[in-house]
PDB file of C-alpha atoms in Angstrom:
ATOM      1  CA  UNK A   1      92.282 143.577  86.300  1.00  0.00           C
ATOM      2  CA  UNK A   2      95.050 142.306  84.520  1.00  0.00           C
ATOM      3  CA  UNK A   3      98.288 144.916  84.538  1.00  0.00           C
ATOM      4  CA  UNK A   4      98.983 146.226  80.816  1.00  0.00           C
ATOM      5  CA  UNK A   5     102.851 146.592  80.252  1.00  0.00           C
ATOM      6  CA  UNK A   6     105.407 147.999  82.220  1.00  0.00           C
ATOM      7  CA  UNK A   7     106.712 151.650  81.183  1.00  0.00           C
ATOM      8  CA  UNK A   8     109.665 150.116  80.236  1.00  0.00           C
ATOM      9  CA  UNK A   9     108.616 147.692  77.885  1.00  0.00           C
ATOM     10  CA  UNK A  10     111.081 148.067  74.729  1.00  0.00           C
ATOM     11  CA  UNK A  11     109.217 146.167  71.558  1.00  0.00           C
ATOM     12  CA  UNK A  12     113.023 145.698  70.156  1.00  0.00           C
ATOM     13  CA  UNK A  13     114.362 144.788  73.609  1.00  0.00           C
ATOM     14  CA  UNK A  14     111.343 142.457  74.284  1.00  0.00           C
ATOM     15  CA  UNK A  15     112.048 141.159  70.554  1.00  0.00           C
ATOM     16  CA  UNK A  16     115.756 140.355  70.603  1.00  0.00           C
ATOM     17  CA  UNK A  17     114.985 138.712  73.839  1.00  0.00           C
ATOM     18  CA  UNK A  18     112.714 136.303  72.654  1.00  0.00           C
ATOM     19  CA  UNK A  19     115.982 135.720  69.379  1.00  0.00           C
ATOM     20  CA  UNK A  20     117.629 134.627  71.978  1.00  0.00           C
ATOM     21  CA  UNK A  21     114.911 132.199  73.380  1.00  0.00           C
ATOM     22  CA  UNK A  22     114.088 130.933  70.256  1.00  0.00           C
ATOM     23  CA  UNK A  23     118.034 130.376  69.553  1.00  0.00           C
ATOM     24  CA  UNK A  24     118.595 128.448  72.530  1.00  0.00           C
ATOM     25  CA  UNK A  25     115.409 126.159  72.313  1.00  0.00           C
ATOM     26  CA  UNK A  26     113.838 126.095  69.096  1.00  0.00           C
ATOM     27  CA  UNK A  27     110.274 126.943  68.043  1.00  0.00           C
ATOM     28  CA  UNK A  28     109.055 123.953  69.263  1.00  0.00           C
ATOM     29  CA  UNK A  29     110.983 123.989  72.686  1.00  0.00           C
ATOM     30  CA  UNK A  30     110.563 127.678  73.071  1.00  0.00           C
ATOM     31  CA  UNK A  31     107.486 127.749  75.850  1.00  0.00           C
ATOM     32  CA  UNK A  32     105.251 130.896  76.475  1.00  0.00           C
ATOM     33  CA  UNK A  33     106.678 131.003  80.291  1.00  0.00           C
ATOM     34  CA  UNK A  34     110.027 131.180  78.784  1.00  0.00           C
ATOM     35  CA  UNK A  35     109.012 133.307  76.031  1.00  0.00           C
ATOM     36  CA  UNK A  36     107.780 135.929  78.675  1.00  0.00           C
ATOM     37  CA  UNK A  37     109.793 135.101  81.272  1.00  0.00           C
ATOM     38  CA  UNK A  38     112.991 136.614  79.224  1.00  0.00           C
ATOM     39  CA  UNK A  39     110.821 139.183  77.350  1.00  0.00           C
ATOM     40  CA  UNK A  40     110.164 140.753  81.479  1.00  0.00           C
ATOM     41  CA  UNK A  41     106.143 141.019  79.885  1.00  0.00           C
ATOM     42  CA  UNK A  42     102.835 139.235  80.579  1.00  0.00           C
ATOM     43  CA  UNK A  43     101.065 136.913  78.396  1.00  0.00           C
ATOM     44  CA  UNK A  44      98.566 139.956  77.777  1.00  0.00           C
ATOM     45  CA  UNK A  45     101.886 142.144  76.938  1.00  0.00           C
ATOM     46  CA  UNK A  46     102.840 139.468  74.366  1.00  0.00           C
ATOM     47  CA  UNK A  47      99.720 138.886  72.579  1.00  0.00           C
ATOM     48  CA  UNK A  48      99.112 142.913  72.180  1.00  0.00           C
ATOM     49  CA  UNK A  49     102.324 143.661  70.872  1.00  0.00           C
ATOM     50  CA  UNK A  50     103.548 140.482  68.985  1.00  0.00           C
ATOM     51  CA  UNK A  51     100.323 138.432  68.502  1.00  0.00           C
ATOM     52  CA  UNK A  52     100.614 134.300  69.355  1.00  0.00           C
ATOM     53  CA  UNK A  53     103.415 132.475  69.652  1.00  0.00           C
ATOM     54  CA  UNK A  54     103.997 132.117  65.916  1.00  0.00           C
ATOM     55  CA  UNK A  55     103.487 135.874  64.801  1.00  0.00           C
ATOM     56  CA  UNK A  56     105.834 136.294  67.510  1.00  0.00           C
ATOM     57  CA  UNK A  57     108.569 134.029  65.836  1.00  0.00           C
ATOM     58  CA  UNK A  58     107.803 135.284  62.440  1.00  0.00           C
ATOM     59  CA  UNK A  59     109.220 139.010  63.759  1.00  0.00           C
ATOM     60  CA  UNK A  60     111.794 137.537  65.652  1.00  0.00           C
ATOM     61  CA  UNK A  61     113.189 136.010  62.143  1.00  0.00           C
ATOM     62  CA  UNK A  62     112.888 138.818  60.340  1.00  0.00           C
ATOM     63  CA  UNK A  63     114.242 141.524  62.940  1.00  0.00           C
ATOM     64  CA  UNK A  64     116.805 138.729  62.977  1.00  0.00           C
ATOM     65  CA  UNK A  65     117.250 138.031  59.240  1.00  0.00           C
ATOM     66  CA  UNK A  66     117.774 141.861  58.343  1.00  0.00           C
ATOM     67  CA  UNK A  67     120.556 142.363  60.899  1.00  0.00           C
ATOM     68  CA  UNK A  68     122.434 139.617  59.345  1.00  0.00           C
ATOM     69  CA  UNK A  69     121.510 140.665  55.703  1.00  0.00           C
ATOM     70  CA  UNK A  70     123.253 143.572  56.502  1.00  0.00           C
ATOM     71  CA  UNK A  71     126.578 142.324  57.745  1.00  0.00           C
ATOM     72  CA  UNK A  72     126.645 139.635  55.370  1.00  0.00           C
ATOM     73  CA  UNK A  73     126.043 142.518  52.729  1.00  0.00           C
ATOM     74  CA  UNK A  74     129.199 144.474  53.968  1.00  0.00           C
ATOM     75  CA  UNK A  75     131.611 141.240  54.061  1.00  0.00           C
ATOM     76  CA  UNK A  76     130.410 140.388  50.403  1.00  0.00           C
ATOM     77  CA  UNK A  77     131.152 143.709  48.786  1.00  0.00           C
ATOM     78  CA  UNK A  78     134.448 143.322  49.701  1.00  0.00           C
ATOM     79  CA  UNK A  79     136.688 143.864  45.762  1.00  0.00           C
ATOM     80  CA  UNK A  80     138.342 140.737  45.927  1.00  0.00           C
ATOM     81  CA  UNK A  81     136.521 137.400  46.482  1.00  0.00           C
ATOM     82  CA  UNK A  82     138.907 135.894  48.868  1.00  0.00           C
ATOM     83  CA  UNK A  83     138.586 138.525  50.727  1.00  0.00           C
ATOM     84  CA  UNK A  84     134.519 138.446  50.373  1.00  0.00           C
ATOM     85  CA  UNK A  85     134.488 134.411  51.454  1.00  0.00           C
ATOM     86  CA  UNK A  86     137.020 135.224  54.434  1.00  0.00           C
ATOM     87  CA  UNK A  87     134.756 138.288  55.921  1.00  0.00           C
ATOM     88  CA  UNK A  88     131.624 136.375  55.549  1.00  0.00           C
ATOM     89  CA  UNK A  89     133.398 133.411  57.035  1.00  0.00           C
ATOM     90  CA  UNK A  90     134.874 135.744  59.534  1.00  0.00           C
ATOM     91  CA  UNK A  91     130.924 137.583  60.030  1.00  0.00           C
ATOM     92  CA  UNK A  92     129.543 133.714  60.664  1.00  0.00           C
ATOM     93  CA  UNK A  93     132.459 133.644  63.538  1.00  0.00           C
ATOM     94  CA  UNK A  94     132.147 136.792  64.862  1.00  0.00           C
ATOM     95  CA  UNK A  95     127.889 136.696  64.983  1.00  0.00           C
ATOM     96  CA  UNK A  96     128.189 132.923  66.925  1.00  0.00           C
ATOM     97  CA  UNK A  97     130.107 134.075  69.580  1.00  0.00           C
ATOM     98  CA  UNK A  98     129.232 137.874  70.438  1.00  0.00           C
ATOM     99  CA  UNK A  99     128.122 138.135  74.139  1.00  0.00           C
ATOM    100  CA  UNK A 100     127.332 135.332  75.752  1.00  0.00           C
ATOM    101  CA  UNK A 101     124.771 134.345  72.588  1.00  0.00           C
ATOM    102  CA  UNK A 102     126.313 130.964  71.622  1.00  0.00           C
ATOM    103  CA  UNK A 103     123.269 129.522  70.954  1.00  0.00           C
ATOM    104  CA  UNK A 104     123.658 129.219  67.137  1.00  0.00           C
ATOM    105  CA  UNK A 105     122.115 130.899  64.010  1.00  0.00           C
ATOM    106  CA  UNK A 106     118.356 130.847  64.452  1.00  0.00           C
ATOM    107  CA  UNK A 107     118.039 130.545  61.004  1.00  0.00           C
ATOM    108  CA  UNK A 108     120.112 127.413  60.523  1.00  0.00           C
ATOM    109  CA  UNK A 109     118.691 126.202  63.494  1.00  0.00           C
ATOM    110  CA  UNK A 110     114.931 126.667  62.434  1.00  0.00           C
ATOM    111  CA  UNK A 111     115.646 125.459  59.092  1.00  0.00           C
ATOM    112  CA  UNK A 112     116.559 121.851  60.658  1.00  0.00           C
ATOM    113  CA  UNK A 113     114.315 122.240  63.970  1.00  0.00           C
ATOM    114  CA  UNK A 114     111.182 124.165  63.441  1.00  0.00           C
ATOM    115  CA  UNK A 115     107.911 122.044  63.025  1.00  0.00           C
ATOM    116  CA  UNK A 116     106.696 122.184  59.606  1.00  0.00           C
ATOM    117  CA  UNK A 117     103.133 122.748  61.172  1.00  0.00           C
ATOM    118  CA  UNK A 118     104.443 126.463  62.375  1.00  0.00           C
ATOM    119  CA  UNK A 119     103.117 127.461  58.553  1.00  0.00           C
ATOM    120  CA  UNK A 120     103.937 130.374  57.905  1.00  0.00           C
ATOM    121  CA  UNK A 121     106.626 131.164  60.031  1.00  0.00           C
ATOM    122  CA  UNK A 122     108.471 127.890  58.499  1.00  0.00           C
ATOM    123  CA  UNK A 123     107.826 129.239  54.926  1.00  0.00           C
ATOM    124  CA  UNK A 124     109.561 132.692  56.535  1.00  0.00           C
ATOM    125  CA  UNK A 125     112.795 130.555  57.444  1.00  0.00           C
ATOM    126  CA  UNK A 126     112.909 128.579  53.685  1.00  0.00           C
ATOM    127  CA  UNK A 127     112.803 132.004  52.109  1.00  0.00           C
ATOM    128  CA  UNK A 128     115.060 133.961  54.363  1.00  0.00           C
ATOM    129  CA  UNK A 129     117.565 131.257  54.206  1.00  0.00           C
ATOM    130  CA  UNK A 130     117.385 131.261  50.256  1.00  0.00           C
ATOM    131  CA  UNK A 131     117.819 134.757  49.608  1.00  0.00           C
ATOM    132  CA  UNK A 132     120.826 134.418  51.590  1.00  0.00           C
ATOM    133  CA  UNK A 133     122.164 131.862  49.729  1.00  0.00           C
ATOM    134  CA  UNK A 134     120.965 133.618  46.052  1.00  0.00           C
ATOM    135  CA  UNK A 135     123.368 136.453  47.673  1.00  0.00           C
ATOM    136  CA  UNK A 136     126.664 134.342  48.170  1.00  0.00           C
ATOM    137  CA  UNK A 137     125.516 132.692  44.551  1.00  0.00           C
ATOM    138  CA  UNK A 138     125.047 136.001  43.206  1.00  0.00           C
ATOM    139  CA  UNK A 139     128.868 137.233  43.934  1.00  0.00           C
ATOM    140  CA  UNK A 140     130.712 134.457  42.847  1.00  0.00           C
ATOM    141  CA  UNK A 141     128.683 134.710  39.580  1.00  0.00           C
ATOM    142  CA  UNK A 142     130.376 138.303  39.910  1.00  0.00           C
ATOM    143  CA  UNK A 143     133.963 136.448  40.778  1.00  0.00           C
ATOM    144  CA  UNK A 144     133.464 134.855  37.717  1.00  0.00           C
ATOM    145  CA  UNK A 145     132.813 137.647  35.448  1.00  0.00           C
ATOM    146  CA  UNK A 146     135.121 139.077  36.512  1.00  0.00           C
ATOM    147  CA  UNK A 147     137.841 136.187  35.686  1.00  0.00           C
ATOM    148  CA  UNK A 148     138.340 135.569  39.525  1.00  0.00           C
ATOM    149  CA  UNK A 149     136.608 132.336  39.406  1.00  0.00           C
ATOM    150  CA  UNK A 150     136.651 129.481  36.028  1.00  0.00           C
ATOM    151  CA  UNK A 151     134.283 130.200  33.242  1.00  0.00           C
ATOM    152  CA  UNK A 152     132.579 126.630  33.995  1.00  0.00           C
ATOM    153  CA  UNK A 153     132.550 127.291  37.892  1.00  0.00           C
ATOM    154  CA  UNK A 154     129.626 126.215  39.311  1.00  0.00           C
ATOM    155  CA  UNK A 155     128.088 129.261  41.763  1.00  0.00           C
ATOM    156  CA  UNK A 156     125.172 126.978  42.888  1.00  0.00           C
ATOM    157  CA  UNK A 157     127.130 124.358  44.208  1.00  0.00           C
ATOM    158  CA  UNK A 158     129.539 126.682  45.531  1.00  0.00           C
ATOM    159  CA  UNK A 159     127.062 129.148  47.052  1.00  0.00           C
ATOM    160  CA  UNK A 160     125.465 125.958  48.963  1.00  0.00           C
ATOM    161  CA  UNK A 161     128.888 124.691  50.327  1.00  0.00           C
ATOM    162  CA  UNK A 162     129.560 127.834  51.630  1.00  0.00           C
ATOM    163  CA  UNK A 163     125.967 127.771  53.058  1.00  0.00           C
ATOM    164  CA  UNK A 164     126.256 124.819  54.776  1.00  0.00           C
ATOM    165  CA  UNK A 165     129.636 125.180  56.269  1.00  0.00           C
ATOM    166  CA  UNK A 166     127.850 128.313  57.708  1.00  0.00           C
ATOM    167  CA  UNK A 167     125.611 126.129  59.261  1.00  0.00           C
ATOM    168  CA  UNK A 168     127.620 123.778  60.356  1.00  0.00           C
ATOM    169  CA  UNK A 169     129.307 126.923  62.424  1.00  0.00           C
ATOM    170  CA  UNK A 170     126.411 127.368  63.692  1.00  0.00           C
ATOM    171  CA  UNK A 171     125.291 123.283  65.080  1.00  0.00           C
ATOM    172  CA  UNK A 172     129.179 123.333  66.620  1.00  0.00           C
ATOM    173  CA  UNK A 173     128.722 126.497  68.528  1.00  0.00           C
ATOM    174  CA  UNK A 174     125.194 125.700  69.627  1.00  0.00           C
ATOM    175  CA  UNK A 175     127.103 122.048  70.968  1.00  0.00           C
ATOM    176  CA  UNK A 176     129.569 124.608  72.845  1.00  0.00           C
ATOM    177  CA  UNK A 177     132.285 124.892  70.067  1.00  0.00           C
ATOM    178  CA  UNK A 178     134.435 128.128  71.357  1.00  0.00           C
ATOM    179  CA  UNK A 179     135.617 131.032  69.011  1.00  0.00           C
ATOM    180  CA  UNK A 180     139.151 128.999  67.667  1.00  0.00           C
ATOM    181  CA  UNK A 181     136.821 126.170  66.938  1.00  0.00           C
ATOM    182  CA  UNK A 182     134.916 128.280  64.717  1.00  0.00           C
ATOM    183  CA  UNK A 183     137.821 130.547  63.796  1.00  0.00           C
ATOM    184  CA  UNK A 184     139.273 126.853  62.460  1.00  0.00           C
ATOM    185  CA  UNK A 185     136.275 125.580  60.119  1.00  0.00           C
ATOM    186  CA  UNK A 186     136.412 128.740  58.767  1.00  0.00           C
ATOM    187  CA  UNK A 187     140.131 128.897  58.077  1.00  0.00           C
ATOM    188  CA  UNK A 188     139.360 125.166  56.312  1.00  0.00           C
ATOM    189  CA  UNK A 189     136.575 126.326  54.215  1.00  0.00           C
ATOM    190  CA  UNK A 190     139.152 128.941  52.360  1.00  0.00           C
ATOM    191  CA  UNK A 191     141.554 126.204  52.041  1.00  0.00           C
ATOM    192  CA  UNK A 192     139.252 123.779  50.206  1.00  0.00           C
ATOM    193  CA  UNK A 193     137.676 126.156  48.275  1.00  0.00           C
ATOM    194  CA  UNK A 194     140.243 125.556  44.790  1.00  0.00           C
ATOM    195  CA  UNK A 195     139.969 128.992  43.251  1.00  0.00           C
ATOM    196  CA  UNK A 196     140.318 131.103  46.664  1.00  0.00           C
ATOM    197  CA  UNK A 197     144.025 129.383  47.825  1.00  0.00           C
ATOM    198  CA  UNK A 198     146.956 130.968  49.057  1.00  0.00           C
ATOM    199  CA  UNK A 199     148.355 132.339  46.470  1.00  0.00           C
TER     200      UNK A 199
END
């Protein structure tokens, strides 16, 4: 008879395991052996508490998405918008290279590695990764009622450059790109973003 899970089998432990798996390899790369192997469960273990292999993914992203959401929700209700931009700079930074993760945002990495035929778990990454951008989009639209930012400033097209230089964090650290690396691109994006300059 097959052994059910250990006593100390943590769902959340087991889960931010497998964030880490999926971070380093991809969906596609992630295997169930390594799935397991760093959850410390069976395959039994894993289909009774997460389901298959893509139920499993689609928690990871969203215990995953909400610890983000709520850093990224304390840098952007910062009063001033420079300030805002440099703490959620600063939160991409800091979330990159805590521990020995390194391994990249698994959003930003799912949204350009994860195989389309995942289903649903792909449509989880699209919409995660939206809402976070609607967020950035939705307080410079603040900034600019608020006369921090030019009447005829476009939030979409800011929102998505400050989106994709967050992703871009993310492909240099997963290619081994240390904390001053980061702590650099970051420092750049302030500087070419016209209505946030040194005053």
């Amino acid at each position: 008879m097959a052994k059910g899970r250990p006593r100390s089998f943590c769902p959340e432990k087991a889960l931010e395991a497998a964030i880490e798996v999926f971070r380093r390899q991809g969906y596609d790369g992630a295997s169930l052996c390594d799935l397991t192997a760093a959850m410390g469960i069976n395959p039994p273990s894993l289909y009774a508490a997460f389901g298959n292999k893509e139920q499993l993914y689609r928690s990871a992203v969203e215990h995953y998405a909400a610890q983000i959401a709520d850093r990224r929700a304390k840098a952007l209700a910062k009063p001033k918008l420079r300030d805002a931009i440099d703490a959620l700079m600063q939160y991409g930074v800091e979330m990159l290279t805590e521990g020995e993760r390194n391994a990249g945002c698994l959003l930003a990495r799912s949204a350009y590695g994860c195989d389309v035929t995942a289903g649903k778990a792909w449509s989880d990454v699209r919409v995660r990764r939206a809402s976070a951008t609607r967020e950035i989009e939705d307080r410079l639209e603040q900034a600019k009622a608020d006369g921090e930012l030019p009447s005829d400033a476009d939030t979409t097209s800011l929102a998505a450059f400050l989106t994709a230089v967050l992703e871009g964090m993310s492909g240099h650290a997963a290619a081994g790109a240390d904390r001053k690396a980061l702590e650099g691109i970051a420092h750049q994006a302030l500087k070419v973003f016209p209505a946030l300059g040194e005053s």
